[in-house]
PDB file of C-alpha atoms in Angstrom:
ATOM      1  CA  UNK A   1      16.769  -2.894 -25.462  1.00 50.00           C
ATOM      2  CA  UNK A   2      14.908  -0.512 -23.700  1.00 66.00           C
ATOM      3  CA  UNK A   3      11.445  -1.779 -24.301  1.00 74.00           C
ATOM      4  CA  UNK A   4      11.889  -5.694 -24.136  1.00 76.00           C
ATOM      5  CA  UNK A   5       9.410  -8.348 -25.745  1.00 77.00           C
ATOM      6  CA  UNK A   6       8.104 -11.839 -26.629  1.00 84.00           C
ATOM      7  CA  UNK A   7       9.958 -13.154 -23.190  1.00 89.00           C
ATOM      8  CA  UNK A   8       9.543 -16.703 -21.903  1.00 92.00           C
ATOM      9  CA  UNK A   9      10.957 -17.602 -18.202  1.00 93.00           C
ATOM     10  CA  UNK A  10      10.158 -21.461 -18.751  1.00 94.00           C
ATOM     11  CA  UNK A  11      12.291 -22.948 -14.637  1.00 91.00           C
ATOM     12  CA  UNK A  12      11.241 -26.559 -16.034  1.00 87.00           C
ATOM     13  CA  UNK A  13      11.097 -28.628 -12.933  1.00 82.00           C
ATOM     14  CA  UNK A  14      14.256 -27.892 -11.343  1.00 84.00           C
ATOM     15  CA  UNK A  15      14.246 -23.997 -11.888  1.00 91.00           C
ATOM     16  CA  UNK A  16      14.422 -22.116  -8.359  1.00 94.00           C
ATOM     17  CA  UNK A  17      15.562 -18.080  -7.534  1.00 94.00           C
ATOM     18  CA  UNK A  18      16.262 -18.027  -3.703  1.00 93.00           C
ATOM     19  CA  UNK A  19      18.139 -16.210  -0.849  1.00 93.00           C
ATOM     20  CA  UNK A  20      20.177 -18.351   1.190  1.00 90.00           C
ATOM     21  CA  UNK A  21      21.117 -15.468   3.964  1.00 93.00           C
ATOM     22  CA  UNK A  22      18.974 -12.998   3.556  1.00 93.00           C
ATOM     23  CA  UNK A  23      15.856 -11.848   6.505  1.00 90.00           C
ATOM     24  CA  UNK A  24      15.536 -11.522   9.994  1.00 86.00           C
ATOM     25  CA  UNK A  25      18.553 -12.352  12.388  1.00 87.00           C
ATOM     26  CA  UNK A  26      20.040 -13.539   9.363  1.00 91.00           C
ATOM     27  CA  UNK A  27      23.515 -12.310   7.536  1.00 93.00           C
ATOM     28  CA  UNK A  28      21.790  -9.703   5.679  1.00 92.00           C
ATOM     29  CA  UNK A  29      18.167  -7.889   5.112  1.00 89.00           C
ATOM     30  CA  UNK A  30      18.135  -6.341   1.989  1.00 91.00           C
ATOM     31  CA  UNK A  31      15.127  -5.868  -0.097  1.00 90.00           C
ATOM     32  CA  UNK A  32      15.013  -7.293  -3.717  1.00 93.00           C
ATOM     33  CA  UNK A  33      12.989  -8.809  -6.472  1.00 95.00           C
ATOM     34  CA  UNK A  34      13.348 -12.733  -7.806  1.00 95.00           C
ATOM     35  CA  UNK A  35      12.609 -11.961 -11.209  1.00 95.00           C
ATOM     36  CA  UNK A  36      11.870  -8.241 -12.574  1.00 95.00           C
ATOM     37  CA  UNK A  37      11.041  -7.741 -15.391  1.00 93.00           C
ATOM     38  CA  UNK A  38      10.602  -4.219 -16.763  1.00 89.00           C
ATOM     39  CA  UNK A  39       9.207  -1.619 -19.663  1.00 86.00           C
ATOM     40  CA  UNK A  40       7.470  -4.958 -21.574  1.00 86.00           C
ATOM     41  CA  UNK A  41       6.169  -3.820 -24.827  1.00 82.00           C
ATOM     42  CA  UNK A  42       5.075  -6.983 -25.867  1.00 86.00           C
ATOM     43  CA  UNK A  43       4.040 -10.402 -24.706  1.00 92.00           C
ATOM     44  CA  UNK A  44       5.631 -11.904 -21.402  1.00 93.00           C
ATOM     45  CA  UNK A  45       5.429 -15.913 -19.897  1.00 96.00           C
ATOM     46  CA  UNK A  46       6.468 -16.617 -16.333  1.00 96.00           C
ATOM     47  CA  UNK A  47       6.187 -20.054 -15.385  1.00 97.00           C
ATOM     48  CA  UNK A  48       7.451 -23.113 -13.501  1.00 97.00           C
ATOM     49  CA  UNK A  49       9.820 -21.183 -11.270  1.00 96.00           C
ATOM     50  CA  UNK A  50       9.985 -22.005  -7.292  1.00 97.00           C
ATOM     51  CA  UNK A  51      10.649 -18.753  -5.823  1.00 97.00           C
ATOM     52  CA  UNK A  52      12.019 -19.199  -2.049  1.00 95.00           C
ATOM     53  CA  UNK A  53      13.125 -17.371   1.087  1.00 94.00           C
ATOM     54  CA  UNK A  54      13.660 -14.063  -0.332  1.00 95.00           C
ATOM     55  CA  UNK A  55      13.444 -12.611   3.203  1.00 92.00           C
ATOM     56  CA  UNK A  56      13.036 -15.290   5.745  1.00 90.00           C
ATOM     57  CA  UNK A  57      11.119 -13.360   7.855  1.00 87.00           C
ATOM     58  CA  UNK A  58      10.089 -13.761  11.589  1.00 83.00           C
ATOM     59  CA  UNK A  59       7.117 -12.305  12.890  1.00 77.00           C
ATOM     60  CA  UNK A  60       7.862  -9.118  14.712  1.00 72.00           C
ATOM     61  CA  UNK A  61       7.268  -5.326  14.690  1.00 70.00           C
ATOM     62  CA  UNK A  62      10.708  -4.936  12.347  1.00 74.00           C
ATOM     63  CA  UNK A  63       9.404  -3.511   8.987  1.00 77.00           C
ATOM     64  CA  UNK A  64      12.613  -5.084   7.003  1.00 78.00           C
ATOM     65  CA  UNK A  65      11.901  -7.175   4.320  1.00 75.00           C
ATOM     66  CA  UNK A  66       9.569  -5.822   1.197  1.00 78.00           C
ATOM     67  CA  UNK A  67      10.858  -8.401  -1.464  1.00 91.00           C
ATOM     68  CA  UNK A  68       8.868  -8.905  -4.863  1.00 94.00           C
ATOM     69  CA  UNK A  69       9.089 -12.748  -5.796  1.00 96.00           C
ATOM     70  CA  UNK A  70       7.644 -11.665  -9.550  1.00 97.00           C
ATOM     71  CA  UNK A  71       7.038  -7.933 -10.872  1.00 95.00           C
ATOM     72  CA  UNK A  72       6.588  -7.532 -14.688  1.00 94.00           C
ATOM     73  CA  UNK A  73       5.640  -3.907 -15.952  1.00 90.00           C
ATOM     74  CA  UNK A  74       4.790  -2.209 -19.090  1.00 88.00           C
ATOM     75  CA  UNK A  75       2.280  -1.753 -21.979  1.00 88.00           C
ATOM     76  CA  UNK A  76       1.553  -5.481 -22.546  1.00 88.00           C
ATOM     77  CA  UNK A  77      -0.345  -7.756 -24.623  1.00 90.00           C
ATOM     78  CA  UNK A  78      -0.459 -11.731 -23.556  1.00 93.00           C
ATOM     79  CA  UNK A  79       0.828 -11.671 -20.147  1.00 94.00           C
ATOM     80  CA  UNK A  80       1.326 -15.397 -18.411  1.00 96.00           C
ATOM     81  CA  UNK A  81       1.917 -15.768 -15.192  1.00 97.00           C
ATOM     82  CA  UNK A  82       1.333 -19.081 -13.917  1.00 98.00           C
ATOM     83  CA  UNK A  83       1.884 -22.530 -12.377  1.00 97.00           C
ATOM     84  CA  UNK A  84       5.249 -20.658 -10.051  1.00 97.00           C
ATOM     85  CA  UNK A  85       5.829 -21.679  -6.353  1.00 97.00           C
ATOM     86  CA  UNK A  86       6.180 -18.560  -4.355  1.00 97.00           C
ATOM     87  CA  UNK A  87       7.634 -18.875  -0.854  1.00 96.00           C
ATOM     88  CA  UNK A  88       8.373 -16.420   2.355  1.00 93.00           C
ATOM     89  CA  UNK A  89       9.138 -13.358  -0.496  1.00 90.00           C
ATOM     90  CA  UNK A  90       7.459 -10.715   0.974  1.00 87.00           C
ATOM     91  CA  UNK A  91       5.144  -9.385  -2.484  1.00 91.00           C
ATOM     92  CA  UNK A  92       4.640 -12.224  -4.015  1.00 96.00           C
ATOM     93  CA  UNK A  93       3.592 -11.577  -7.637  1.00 97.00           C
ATOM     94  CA  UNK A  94       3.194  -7.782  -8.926  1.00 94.00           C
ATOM     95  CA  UNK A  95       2.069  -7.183 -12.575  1.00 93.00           C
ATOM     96  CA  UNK A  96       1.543  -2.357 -13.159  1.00 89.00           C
ATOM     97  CA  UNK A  97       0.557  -1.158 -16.462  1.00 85.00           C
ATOM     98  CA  UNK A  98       0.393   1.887 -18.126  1.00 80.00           C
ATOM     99  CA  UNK A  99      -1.264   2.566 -21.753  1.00 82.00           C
ATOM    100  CA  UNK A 100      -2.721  -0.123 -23.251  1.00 85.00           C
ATOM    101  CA  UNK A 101      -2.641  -3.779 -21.918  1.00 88.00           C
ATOM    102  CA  UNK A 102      -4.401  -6.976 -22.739  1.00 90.00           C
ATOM    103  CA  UNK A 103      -4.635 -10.659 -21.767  1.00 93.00           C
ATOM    104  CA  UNK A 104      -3.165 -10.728 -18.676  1.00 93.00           C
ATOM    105  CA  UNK A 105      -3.935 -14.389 -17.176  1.00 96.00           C
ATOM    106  CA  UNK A 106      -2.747 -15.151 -13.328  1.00 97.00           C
ATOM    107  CA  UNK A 107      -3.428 -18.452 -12.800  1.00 98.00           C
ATOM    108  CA  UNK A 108      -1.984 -21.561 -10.662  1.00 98.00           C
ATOM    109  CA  UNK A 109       0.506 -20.480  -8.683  1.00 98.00           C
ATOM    110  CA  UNK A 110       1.151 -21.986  -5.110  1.00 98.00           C
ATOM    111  CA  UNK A 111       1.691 -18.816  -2.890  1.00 96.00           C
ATOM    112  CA  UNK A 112       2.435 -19.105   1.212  1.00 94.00           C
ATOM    113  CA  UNK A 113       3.972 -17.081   3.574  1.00 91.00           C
ATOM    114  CA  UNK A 114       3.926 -13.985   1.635  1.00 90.00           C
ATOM    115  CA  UNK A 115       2.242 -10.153   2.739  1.00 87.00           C
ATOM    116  CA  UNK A 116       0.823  -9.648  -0.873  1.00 87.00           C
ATOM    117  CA  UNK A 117      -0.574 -12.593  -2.915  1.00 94.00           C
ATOM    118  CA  UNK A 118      -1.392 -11.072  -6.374  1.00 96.00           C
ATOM    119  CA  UNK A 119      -0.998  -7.000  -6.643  1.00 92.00           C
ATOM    120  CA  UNK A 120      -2.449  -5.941 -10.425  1.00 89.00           C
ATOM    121  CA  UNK A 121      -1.707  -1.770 -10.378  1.00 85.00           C
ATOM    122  CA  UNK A 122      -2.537   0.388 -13.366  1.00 80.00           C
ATOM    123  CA  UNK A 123      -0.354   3.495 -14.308  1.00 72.00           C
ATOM    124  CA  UNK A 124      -1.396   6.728 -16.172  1.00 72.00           C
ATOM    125  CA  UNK A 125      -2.878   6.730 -18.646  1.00 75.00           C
ATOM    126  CA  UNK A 126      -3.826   3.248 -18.177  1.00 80.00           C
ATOM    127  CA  UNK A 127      -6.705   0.726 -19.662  1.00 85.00           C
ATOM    128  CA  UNK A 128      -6.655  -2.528 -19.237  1.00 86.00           C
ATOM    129  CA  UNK A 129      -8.738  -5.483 -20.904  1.00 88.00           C
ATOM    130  CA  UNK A 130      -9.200  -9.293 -20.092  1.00 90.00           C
ATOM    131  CA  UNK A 131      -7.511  -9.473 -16.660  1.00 91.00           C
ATOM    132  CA  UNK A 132      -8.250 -12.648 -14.968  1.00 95.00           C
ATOM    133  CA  UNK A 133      -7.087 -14.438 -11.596  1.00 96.00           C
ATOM    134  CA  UNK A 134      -7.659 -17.908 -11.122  1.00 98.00           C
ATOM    135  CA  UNK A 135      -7.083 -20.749  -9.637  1.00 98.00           C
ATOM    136  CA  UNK A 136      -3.971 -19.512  -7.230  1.00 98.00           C
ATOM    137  CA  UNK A 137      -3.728 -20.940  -3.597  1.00 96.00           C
ATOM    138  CA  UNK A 138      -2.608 -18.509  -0.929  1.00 94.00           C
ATOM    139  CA  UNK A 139      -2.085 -19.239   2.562  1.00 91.00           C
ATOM    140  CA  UNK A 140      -0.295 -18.643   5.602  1.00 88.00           C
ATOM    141  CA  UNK A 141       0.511 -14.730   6.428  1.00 84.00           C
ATOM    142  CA  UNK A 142       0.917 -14.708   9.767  1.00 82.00           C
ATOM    143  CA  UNK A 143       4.856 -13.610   9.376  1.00 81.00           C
ATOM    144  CA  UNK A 144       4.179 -10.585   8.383  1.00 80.00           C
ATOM    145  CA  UNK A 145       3.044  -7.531  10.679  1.00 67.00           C
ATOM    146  CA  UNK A 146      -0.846  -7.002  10.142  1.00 65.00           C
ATOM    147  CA  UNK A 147      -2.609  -4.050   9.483  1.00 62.00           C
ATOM    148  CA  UNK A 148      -2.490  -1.662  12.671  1.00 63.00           C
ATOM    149  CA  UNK A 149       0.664  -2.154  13.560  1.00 69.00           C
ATOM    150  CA  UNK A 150       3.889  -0.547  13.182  1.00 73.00           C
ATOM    151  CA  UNK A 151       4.301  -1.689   9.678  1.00 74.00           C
ATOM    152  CA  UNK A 152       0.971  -1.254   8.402  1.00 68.00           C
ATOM    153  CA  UNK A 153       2.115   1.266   5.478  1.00 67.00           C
ATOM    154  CA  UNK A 154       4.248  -1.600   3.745  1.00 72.00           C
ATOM    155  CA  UNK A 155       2.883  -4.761   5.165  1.00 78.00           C
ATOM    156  CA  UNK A 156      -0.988  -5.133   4.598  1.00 74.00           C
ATOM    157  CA  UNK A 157      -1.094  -8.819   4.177  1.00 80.00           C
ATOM    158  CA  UNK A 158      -3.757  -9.143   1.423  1.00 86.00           C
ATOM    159  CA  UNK A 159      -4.683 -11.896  -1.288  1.00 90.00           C
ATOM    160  CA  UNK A 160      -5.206 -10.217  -4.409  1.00 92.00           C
ATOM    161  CA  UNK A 161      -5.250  -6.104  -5.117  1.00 88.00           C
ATOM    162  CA  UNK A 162      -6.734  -4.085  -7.957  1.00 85.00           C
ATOM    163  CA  UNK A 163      -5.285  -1.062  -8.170  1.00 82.00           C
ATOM    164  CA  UNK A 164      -6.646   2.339 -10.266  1.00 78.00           C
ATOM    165  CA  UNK A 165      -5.966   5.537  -8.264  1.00 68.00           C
ATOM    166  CA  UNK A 166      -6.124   8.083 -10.323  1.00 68.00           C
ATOM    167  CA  UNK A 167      -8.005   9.238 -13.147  1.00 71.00           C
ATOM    168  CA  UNK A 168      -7.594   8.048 -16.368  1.00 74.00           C
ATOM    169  CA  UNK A 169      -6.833   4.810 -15.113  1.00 83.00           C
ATOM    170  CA  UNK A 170      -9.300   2.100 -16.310  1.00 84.00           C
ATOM    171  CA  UNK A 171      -9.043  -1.663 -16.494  1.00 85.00           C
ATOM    172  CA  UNK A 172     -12.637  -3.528 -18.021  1.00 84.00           C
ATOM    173  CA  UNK A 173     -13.871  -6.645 -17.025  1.00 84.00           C
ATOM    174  CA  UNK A 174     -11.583  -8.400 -14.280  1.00 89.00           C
ATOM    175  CA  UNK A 175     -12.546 -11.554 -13.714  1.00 93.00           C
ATOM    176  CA  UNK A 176     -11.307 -13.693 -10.473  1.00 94.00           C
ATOM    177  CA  UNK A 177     -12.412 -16.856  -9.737  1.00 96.00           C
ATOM    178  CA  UNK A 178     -11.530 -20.250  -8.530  1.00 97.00           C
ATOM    179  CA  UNK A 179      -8.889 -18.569  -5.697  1.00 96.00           C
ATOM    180  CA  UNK A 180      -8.243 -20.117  -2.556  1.00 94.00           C
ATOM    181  CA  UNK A 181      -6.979 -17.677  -0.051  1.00 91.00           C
ATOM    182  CA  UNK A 182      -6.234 -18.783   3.566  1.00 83.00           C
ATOM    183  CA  UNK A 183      -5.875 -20.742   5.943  1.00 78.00           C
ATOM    184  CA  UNK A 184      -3.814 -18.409   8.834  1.00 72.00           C
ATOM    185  CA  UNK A 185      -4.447 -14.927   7.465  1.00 70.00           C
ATOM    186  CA  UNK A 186      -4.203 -13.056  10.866  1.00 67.00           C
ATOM    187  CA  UNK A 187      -5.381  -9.658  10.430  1.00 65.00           C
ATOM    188  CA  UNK A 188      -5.878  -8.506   7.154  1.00 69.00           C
ATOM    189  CA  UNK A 189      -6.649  -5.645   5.546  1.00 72.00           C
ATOM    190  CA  UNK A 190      -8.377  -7.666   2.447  1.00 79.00           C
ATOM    191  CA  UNK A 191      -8.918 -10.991   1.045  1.00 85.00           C
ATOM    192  CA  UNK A 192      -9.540  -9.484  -1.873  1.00 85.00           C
ATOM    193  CA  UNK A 193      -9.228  -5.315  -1.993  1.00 83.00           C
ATOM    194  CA  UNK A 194      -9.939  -3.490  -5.008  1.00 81.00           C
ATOM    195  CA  UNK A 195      -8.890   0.251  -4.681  1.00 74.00           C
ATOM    196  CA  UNK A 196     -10.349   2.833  -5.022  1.00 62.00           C
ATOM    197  CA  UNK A 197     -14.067   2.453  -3.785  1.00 61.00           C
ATOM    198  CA  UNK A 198     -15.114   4.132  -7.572  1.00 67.00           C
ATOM    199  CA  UNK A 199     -16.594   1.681  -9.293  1.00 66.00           C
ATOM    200  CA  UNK A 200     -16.238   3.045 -12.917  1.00 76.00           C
ATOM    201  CA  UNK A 201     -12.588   2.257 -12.794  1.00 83.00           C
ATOM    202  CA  UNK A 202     -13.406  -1.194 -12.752  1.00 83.00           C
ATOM    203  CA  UNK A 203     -16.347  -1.600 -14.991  1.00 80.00           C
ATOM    204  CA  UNK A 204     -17.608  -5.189 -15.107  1.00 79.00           C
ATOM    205  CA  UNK A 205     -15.506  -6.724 -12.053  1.00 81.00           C
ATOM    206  CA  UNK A 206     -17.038  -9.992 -11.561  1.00 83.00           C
ATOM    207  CA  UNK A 207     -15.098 -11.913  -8.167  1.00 83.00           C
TER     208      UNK A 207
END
């Protein structure tokens, strides 16, 4: 249907979404997402995938390559995210809002090689409640262009983003704790960037 719901992605231990020719020098560089999930209205699980080589990508001033390993979208209530191995994707996991959303937990998932760790972006009208991040390893982002350079619009090699640009975009309370981000982060433009600089957007942020 056209607003999906109560959706678990459960990989088990031998579930795995990759590219097997896809990145630079390679066969082909296209830009995709692993799993994509879109217009939730409901409640939404992600777990136990491994998530590999979406664009094997080798440091260079080429801006190809702005794969998603997980993007899940929507008005949502009891989002789960969690215990996923994401590899050389590009984004690793994106989860945008719009109206009202609730429970959304981010938590355990192995991230390396990746530009974006954890991107949380809020739509309009948008208010969001209970958002946590925890407990996520990130590492290793030196294969993608840092800030400054050529690519610096699409490649800003950050560990977790909270986004609320416009008004009437609110989200109450993040919490994010427990994270470890690095080693090899090269330049950055955050290790953790929460946009815009208005604080009322983001009432209660505790990091």
């Amino acid at each position: 249907g056209s607003s999906p719901h109560d959706i678990s992605i459960d990989a088990g231990i031998k579930g795995v979404v990759e590219a097997t020719s896809n990145g630079s020098g390679l066969l082909y560089q296209n830009s995709f997402v692993g799993v994509n999930l879109q217009s939730i209205a409901g409640s939404v699980e992600v777990r136990n995938l491994t998530i590999s080589n979406l664009f094997y990508r080798v440091a260079s001033t080429n801006c190809e390559g702005a794969c998603t390993g997980i993007n899940v979208n929507g008005t949502m209530t009891n989002v789960f995210v969690h215990n996923n191995t994401i590899d050389m994707a590009g984004n690793a996991i994106i989860v945008a809002y719009a109206g009202y959303c609730t429970n959304v937990l981010v938590y355990s998932n192995n991230i390396t090689r990746n530009s974006w760790g954890i991107f949380l972006n809020t739509g309009i009208p948008g208010e969001g409640h209970n958002f946590e991040v925890f407990n996520n390893r990130m590492d290793h982002f030196e294969n993608w262009d840092p800030m400054g350079g050529p690519c610096a619009g699409q490649f800003h090699n950050d560990g977790i983003i909270f986004n609320a640009t416009a008004n009437g975009c609110t989200n109450y309370a993040v919490k994010v704790y427990n994270n470890h981000i690095g080693p090899n982060m090269k330049t950055m433009s955050a290790i953790i960037y929460v946009n815009p600089d208005d604080p009322n957007r983001f009432p209660g942020c505790a990091v």
